[in-house]
Coordinates of C-alpha atoms and ligand atoms in Angstrom, one line a residue:
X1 CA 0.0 0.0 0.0
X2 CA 1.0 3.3 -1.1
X3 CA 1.6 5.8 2.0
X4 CA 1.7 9.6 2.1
X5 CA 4.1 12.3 3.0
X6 CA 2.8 12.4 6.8
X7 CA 4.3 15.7 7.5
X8 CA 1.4 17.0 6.0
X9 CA -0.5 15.5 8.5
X10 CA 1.0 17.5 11.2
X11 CA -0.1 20.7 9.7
X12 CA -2.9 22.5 11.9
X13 CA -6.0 22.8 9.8
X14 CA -6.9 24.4 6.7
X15 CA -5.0 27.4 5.2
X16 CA -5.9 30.6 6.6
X17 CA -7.2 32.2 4.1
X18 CA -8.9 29.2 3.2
X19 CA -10.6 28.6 6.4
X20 CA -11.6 32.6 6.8
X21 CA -13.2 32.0 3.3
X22 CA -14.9 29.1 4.5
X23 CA -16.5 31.2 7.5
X24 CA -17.5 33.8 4.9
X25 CA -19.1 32.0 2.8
X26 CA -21.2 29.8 4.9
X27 CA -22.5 33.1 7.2
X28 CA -23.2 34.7 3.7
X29 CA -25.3 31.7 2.7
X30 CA -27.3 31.9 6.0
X31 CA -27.4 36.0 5.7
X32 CA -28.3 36.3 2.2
X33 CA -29.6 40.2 2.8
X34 CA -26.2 40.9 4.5
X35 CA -23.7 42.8 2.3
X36 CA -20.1 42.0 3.4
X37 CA -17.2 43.7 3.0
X38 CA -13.8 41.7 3.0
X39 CA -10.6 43.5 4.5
X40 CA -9.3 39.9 5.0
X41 CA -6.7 38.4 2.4
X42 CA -4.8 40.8 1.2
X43 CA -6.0 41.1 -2.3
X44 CA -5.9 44.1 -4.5
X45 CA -9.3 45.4 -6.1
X46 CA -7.9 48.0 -8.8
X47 CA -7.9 47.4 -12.1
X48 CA -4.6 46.8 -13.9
X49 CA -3.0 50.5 -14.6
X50 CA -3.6 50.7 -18.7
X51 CA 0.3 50.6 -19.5
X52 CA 0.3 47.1 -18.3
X53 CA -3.3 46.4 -20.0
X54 CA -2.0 47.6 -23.4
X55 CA 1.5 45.8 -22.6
X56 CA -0.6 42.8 -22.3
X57 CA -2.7 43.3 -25.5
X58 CA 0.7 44.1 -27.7
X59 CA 1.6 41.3 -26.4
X60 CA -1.4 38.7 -27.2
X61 CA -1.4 40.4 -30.5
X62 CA 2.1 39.3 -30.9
X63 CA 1.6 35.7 -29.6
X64 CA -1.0 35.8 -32.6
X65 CA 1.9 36.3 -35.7
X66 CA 4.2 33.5 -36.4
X67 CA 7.1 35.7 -36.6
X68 CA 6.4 37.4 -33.2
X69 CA 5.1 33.8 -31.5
X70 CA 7.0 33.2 -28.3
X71 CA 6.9 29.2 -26.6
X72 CA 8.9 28.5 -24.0
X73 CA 10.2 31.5 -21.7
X74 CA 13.7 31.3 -20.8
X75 CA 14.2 29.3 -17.7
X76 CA 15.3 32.2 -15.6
X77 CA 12.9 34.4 -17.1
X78 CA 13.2 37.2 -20.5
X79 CA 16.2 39.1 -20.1
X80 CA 14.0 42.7 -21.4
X81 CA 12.5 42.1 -18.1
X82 CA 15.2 41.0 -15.9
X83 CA 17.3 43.4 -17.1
X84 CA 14.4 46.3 -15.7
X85 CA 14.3 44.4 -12.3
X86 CA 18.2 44.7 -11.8
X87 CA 18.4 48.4 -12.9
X88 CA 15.3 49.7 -11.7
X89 CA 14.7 48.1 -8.2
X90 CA 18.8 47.1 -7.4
X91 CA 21.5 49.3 -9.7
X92 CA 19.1 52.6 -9.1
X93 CA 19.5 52.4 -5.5
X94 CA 23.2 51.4 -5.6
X95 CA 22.7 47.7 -4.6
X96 CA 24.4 45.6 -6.7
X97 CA 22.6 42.6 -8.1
X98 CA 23.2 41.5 -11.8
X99 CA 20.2 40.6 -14.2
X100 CA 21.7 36.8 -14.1
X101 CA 20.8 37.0 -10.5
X102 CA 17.0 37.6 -10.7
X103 CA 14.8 34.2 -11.2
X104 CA 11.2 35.7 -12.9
X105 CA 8.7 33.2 -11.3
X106 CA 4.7 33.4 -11.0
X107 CA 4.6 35.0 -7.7
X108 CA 6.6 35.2 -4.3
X109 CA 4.2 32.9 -2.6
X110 CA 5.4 29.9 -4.4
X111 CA 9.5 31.0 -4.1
X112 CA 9.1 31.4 -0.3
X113 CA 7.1 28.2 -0.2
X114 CA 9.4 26.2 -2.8
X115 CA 13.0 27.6 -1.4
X116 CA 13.1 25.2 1.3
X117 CA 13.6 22.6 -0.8
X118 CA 17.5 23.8 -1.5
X119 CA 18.2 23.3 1.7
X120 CA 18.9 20.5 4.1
X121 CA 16.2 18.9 6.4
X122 CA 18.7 19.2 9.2
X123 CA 18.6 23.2 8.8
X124 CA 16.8 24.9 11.8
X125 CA 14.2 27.6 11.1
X126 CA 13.7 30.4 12.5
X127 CA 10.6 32.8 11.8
X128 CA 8.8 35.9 12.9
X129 CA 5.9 35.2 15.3
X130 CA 3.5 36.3 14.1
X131 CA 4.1 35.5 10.7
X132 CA 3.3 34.7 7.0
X133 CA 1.7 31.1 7.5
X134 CA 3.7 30.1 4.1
X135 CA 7.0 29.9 5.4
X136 CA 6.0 27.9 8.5
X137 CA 3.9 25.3 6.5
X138 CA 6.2 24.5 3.8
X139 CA 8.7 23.2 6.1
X140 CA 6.2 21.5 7.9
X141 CA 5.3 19.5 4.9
X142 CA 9.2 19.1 3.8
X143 CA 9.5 17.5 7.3
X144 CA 12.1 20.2 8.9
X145 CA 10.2 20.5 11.6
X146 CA 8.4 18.0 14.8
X147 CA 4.9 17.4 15.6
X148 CA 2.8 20.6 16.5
X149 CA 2.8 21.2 20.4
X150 CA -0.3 22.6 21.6
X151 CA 1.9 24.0 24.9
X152 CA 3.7 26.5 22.4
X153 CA 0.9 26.7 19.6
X154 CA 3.5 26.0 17.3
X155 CA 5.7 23.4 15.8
X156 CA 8.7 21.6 17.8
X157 CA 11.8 22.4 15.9
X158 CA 11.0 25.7 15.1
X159 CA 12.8 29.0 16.6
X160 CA 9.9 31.3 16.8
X161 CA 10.8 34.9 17.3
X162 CA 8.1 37.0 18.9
X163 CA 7.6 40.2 17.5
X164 CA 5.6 42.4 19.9
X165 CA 4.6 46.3 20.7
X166 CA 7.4 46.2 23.0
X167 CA 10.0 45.5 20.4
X168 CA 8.1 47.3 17.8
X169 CA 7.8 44.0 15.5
X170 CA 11.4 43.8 14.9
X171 CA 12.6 40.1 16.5
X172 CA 15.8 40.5 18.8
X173 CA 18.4 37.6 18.1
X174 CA 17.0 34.0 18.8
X175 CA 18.5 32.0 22.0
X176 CA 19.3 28.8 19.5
X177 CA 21.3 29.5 16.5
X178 CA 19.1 29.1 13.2
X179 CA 20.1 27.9 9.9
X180 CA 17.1 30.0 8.1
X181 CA 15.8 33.3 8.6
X182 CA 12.3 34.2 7.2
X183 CA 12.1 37.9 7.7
X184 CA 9.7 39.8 5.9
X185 CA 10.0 43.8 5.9
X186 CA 7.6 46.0 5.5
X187 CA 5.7 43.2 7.8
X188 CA 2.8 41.2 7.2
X189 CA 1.0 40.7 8.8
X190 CA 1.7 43.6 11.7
X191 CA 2.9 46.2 9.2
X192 CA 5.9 46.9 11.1
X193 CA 9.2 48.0 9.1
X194 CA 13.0 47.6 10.3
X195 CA 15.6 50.2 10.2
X196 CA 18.5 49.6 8.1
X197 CA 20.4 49.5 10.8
X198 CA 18.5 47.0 12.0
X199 CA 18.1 45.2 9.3
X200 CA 22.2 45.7 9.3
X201 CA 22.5 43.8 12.5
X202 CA 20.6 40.6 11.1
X203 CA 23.1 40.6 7.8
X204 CA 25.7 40.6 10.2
X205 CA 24.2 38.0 12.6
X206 CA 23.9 35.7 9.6
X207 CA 26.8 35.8 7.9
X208 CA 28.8 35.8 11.2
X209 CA 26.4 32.6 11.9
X210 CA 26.6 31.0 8.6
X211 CA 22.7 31.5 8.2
X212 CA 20.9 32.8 5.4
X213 CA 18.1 35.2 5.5
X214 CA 15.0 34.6 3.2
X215 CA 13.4 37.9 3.2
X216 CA 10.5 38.9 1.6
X217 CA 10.2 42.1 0.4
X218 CA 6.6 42.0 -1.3
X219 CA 5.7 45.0 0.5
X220 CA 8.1 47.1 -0.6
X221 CA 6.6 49.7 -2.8
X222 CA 4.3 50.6 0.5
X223 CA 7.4 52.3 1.8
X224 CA 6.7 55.8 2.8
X225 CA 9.4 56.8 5.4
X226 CA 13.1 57.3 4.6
X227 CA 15.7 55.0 6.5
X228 CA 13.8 52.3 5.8
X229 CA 15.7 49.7 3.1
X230 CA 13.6 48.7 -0.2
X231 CA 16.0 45.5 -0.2
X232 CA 18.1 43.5 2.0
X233 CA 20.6 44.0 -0.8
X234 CA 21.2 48.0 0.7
X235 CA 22.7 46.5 3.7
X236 CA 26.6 45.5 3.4
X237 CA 27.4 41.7 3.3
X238 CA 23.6 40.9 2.2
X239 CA 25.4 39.4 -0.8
X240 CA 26.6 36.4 1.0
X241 CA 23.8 35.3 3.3
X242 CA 20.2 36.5 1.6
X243 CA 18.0 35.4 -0.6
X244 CA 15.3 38.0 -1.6
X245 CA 11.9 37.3 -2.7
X246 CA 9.8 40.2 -4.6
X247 CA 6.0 40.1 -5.9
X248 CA 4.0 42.1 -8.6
X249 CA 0.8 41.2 -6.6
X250 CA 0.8 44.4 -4.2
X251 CA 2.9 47.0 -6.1
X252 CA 0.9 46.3 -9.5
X253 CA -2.1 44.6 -8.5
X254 CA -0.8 41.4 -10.3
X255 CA -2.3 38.8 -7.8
X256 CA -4.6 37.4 -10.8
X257 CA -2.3 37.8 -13.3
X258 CA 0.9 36.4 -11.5
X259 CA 4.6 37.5 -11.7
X260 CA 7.4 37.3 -8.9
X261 CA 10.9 36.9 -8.8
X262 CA 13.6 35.9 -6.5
X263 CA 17.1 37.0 -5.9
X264 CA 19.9 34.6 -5.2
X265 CA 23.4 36.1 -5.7
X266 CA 26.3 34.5 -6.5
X267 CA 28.1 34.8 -3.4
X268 CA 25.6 32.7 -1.5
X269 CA 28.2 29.6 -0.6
X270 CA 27.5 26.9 1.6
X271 CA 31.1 24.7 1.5
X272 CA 31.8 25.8 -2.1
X273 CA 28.5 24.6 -3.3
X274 CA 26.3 27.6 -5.0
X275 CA 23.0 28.0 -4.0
X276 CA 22.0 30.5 -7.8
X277 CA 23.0 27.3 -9.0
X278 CA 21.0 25.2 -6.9
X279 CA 17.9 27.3 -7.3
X280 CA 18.7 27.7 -11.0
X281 CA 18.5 23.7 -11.5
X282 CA 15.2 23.9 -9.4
X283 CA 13.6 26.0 -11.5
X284 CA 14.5 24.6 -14.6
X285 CA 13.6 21.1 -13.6
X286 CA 10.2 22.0 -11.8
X287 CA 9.2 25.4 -13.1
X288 CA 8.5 26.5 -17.1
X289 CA 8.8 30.5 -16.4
X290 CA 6.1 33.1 -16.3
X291 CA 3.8 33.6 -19.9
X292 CA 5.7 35.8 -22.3
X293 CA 2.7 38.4 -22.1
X294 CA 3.1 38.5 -18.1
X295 CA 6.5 39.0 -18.2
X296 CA 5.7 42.1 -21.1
X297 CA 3.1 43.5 -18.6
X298 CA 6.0 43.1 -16.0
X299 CA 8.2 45.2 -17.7
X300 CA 5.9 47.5 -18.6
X301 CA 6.2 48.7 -14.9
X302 CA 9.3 49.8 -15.2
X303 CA 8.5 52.1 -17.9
X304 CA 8.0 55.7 -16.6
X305 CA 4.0 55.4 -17.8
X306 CA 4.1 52.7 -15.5
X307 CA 5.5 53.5 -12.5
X308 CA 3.2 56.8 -13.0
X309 CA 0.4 54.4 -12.4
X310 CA 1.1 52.2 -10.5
X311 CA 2.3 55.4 -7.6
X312 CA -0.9 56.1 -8.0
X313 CA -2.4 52.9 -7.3
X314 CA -0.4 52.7 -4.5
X315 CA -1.3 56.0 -3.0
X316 CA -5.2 55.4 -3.7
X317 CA -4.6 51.8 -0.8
X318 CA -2.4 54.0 1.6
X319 CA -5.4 56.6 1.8
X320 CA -7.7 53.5 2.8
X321 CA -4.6 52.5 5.3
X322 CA -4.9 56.2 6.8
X323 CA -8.2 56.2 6.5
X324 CA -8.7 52.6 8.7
X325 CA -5.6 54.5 10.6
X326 CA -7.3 57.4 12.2
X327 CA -10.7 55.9 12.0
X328 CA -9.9 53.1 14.4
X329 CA -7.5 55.5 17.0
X330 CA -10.2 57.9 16.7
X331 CA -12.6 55.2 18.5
X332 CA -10.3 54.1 20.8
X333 CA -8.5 51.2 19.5
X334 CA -4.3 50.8 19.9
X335 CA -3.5 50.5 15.6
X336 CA -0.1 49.5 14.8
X337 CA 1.2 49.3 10.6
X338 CA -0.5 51.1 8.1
X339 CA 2.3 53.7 7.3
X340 CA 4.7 51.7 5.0
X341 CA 2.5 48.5 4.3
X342 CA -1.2 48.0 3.2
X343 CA -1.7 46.3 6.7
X344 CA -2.8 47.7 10.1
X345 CA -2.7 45.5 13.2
X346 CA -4.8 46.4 15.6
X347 CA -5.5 45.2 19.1
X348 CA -8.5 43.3 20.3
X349 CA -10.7 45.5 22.7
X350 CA -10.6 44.4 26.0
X351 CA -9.7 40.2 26.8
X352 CA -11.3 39.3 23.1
X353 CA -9.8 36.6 21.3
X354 CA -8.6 37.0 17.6
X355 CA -11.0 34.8 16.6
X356 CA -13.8 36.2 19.3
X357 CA -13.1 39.4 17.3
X358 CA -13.5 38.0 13.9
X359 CA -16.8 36.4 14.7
X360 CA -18.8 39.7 16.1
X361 CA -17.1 41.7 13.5
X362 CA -18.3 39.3 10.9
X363 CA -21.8 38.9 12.9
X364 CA -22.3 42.6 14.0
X365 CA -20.7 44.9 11.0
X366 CA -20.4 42.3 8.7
X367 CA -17.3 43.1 8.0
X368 CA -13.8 40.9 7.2
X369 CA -10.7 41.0 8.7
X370 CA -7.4 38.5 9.7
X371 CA -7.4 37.2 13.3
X372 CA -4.0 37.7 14.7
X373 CA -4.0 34.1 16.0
X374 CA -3.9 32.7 13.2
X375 CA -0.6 33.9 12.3
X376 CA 1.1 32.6 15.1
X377 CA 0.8 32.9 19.2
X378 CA 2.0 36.1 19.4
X379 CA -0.6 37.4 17.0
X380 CA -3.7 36.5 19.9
X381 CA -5.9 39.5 20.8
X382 CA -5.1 41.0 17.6
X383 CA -6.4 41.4 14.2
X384 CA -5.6 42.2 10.7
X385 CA -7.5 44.6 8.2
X386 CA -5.9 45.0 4.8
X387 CA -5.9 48.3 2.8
X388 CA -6.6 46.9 -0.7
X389 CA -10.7 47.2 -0.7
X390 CA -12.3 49.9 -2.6
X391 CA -12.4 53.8 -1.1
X392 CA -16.2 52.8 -0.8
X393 CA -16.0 49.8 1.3
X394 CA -13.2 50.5 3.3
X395 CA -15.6 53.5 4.4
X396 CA -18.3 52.2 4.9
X397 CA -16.3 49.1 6.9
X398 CA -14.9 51.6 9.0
X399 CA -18.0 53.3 9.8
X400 CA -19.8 49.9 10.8
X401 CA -16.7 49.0 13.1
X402 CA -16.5 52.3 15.1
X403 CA -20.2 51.7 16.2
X404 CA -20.0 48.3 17.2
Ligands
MLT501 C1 -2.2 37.9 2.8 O1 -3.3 38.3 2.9 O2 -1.5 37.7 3.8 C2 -1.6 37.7 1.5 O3 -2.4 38.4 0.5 C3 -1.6 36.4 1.2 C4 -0.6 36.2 0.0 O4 -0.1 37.1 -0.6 O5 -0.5 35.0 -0.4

């Protein structure tokens, strides 16, 4: 008899996302007359700026004419567009990260879920708590981790590093010495940031501890205060111990169109062996590269039409963020994030659960947020509401919350 990979039977429940979207949907069946309004996933609601649309129709017009037909993308992804990635997001801001660095992917999700997989079993993790639930799970189900232990609401194995008020979201160093590093700055889900200094100390940590750092910088365009680094790559020695993951998703509303990519430089080393090359044989084995007319649309973005449009998309979320901001200080709540990422973390009134809060939110305003617990331990009593609805909605969510 066949048997299955039974790591993935240690994993607690359902996805997150999946599991608040199982919630929604049933109370929506029962409450047909109740309009909801989801600040849950974090999942953009703009339109595609009309560079990228008309990127993407010169490009299906193009896929259309023998002579301009495209098959196969090259495995690391086309060099017009990782050539805009290196000088746009790295060379322009004096980091220095070649095109032949940057792996084009469908989205960040799947590099920080599928990185693992270069590394050994033995490595110990280390990750924010509370944190993305991606990193966590995926080396649950790669088996670097033990059983989950209901004393610590978390897996045995893992160095969890609590990110609180107190140390404004930013871990301090763990106790045990990891062997991987999730960071992910500007934060989700607390929509904290680091300072490069900080973020200075961690590069130093890591490559004094033979670690690398998987950061994820999805967030980045949300950025809004200076001192704080667009990429790990700003911070001296990054070279040799991070990995950086980046996604189209939040800066150009590309989370139904998909496009990603991932960093590894050549001077990650561990005993001579190369992890580019590691990662590059990954991705040619497993992976056939983003559609031509997404990676078009992807460059597009880097055009000065483009990143016109897509400030401006950006700007129209961080009014909802200011918006949700004030609103919820206004009426007494403590609001953390929101500044420089589409996220604000706020805490539950009074002893309420994250999930206590969820429910009467859901029940009372009919409204959609994150609970905090579900992100980790540390994330109990507070909750999540994402920037990314409509002006509209995120109004008329904010009016329905402040009466409760
Ligand atoms: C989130 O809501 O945390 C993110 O949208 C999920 C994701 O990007 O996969």
């Amino acid at each position: 008899m066949y048997k299955v990979n039974e790591n993935y039977l240690k994993i607690q429940g359902n996805y997150l996302f999946s599991t608040i979207a199982k919630k929604v949907n049933e109370f929506s069946a029962q409450n047909p007359d109740k309009e909801v309004i989801r600040l849950g996933i974090g999942d953009v609601t703009q339109p595609l700026a009309p560079v990228l649309i008309q990127a993407l129709q010169d490009a299906v017009t193009e896929m259309g004419a023998a002579e301009t037909f495209h098959g196969y993308a090259p495995d690391l992804g086309y060099e017009f567009l990782r050539d805009a990635i290196a000088k746009n997001d790295y060379q322009a801001r004096g980091c220095q990260i070649d095109a032949d660095e940057i792996f084009v992917s469908d989205g960040a999700k799947c590099d920080c879920g599928n990185i693992q997989e270069i590394f050994s079993t033995d490595n110990k993790v280390a990750v924010c708590d509370p944190v993305y639930p991606v990193y966590v799970d995926t080396n649950v189900m790669a088996g670097r981790t033990g059983k989950y232990n209901e004393a610590i609401q978390g897996y045995d194995g893992v160095i969890y590093m609590p990110c609180m008020a107190e140390n404004d979201f930013v871990p301090e160093f763990p106790k045990e010495t990891p062997d991987l590093i999730y960071l992910c700055y500007p934060n989700n889900p607390t929509g904290a940031v680091i300072t490069k200094a900080q973020l200075q100390e961690w590069v130093d940590y890591a490559n004094k501890n033979g670690a690398v750092i998987l950061y994820d910088a999805a967030y980045e365009a949300y950025i809004s205060e200076p001192d704080v680094p667009h990429s790990i790559y700003e911070c001296e020695g990054a070279r040799s111990c991070a990995i950086e993951f980046h996604s189209f998703s939040k800066n150009a509303g590309f989370t139904g169109v998909r496009l990603g990519y991932t960093v590894v430089p050549k001077d990650l080393k561990s005993n001579g062996v190369s992890l580019h090359d590691l990662w590059a044989r990954r991705h040619g084995t497993k992976y056939n590269g983003a559609p031509y007319i997404v990676q078009k649309a992807g460059a597009a973005v880097y055009t000065p039409q483009g990143q016109a449009q897509i400030k401006e998309q950006i700007a129209y979320y961080m009014e909802n963020a200011k918006m949700i901001l004030e609103g919820l200080k206004k009426a007494g709540y403590q609001v953390y994030g929101g500044v420089n990422a589409p996220y604000i973390w706020l805490k539950t009134p009074g002893t309420m659960t994250s999930w206590e809060f969820f429910d009467e939110l859901l029940q009372t305003a009919n409204v959609v947020g994150t609970p905090g617990s579900g992100f980790g331990p540390h994330g109990e009593g507070y909750f999540r509401l994402t920037a990314f609805g409509t002006h509209e909605n995120t109004k008329k969510a904010l009016e329905r919350i402040t009466k409760m």
